[in-house]
Amino acid sequence: MNPLLPREAEVIGRDQESPTIFSLHLRFTDARVAAGWHFEPGQFNMLYMAGIGEVPISISSDPDDEERFSHTIRVVGRETRALARLQPGDRIGVRGPFGRGWPLERLEGRDVAVVTGGLGCAPTVALIDYLMHRRRRFGRVAIVQGVKHSEDLLWRERYDEWGRRPETRVLLAADVVRGKWPGIQGPVTALFDRLELDFGNTASVMCGPQPMMVAAAHGLMERGVVARRIWLSMERNMQCAVGLCGHCQFGSAFVCRDGPVFSWPELEPLIHQKGF
Ligand SMILES: Cc1cc2nc3c(=O)[nH]c(=O)nc-3n(C[C@H](O)[C@H](O)[C@H](O)COP(=O)(O)OP(=O)(O)OC[C@H]3O[C@@H](n4cnc5c(N)ncnc54)[C@H](O)[C@@H]3O)c2cc1C
Ligand code: FES
């Protein structure tokens, strides 16, 4: 398939997750395209609307779901506002999946800490589903999620459900707490003292605002997690998504082609420098 050519997909469902966040559930209209399409957790699609533009969005659905794929989107500007108006039956163009996802084989046999901030949880949802479906291949799993406001937490039922799985813990933190909140008040890193993991045999995957991921990576390394077992999902402006235009350049890497998932040693030389 030509990776520059959008394929038509139909909106088959839509969930309003919060006032500014929604999920679209999609299916390719061409059955042959649908049958041959699959993605790895951590990859993204380019969503195209004629006359408006194209944006990179992580795939947030279960990779084993053959009926549909989903995207969870925060409204921030022109394109995401237009996507928010879509209803079941509407059609858009989809290119993808693109990028290097989470290093699934390198998580096997290890404890796994999934650390996310804000909507950062979207790219890890597909990974968590993957881990839960193959639970015995992994050690203990800690899902550590930070949000600005306790009311910002999406998918409370999913977190409850994951937390009931064997050897799986969900830890929540919010900067501002209102009402009943099962987590702590404070930054996501304040939860690290509660982690019951074998840090010497732990791998971590992270998504969210860059300063949060940097603080979290340092927090885990201080506890003994090996730098090369920490992976971060990066976001940059994108256009081609296939390593041609250079819009997503990060040092000598292109986030669309070489990422969006990078290991800490790959990012460390540049991540502290302004402008990268
Ligand atoms: C690999 C990848 C995966 C992504 N996954 C998701 C996802 O799952 N869900 C989701 O809601 N968004 C995701 N994004 C971000 C999304 O692509 C942008 O929010 C979107 O392009 C904004 O388009 P717009 O036309 O609505 O806003 P614009 O009008 O382009 O921008 C509005 C505001 O948002 C800021 N902005 C634009 N792009 C980004 C960006 N990439 N990161 C941070 N701020 C940005 C702009 O600086 C501006 O302030 C992802 C981005 C990348 C690169
Ligand atoms: S978006 Fe064009 S090189 Fe990455």
GROMACS .gro file of N, CA and C in nm, residues 47-54 78-79 82 91-93:
model
   42
   47LEU      N    1  -0.480   1.114   1.044
   47LEU     CA    2  -0.623   1.126   1.015
   47LEU      C    3  -0.644   1.248   0.925
   48TYR      N    4  -0.707   1.225   0.810
   48TYR     CA    5  -0.718   1.328   0.707
   48TYR      C    6  -0.862   1.367   0.682
   49MET      N    7  -0.885   1.500   0.682
   49MET     CA    8  -1.018   1.550   0.646
   49MET      C    9  -1.000   1.644   0.528
   50ALA      N   10  -1.067   1.613   0.418
   50ALA     CA   11  -1.051   1.693   0.296
   50ALA      C   12  -1.081   1.840   0.323
   51GLY      N   13  -0.993   1.929   0.275
   51GLY     CA   14  -1.014   2.073   0.290
   51GLY      C   15  -0.975   2.126   0.426
   52ILE      N   16  -0.936   2.038   0.519
   52ILE     CA   17  -0.901   2.086   0.653
   52ILE      C   18  -0.756   2.050   0.686
   53GLY      N   19  -0.720   1.925   0.673
   53GLY     CA   20  -0.581   1.889   0.700
   53GLY      C   21  -0.569   1.748   0.755
   54GLU      N   22  -0.450   1.724   0.808
   54GLU     CA   23  -0.416   1.588   0.852
   54GLU      C   24  -0.339   1.598   0.984
   78ARG      N   25  -0.773   2.357   1.495
   78ARG     CA   26  -0.861   2.349   1.379
   78ARG      C   27  -0.898   2.205   1.343
   79GLU      N   28  -0.797   2.122   1.326
   79GLU     CA   29  -0.823   1.986   1.278
   79GLU      C   30  -0.895   1.901   1.384
   82ALA      N   31  -1.251   1.986   1.401
   82ALA     CA   32  -1.328   1.928   1.290
   82ALA      C   33  -1.353   1.778   1.315
   91ARG      N   34  -1.721   0.984   0.699
   91ARG     CA   35  -1.600   0.917   0.649
   91ARG      C   36  -1.480   1.012   0.649
   92ILE      N   37  -1.362   0.957   0.679
   92ILE     CA   38  -1.238   1.036   0.674
   92ILE      C   39  -1.131   0.952   0.604
   93GLY      N   40  -1.015   1.014   0.579
   93GLY     CA   41  -0.902   0.940   0.524
   93GLY      C   42  -0.807   0.901   0.636
   0.00000   0.00000   0.00000
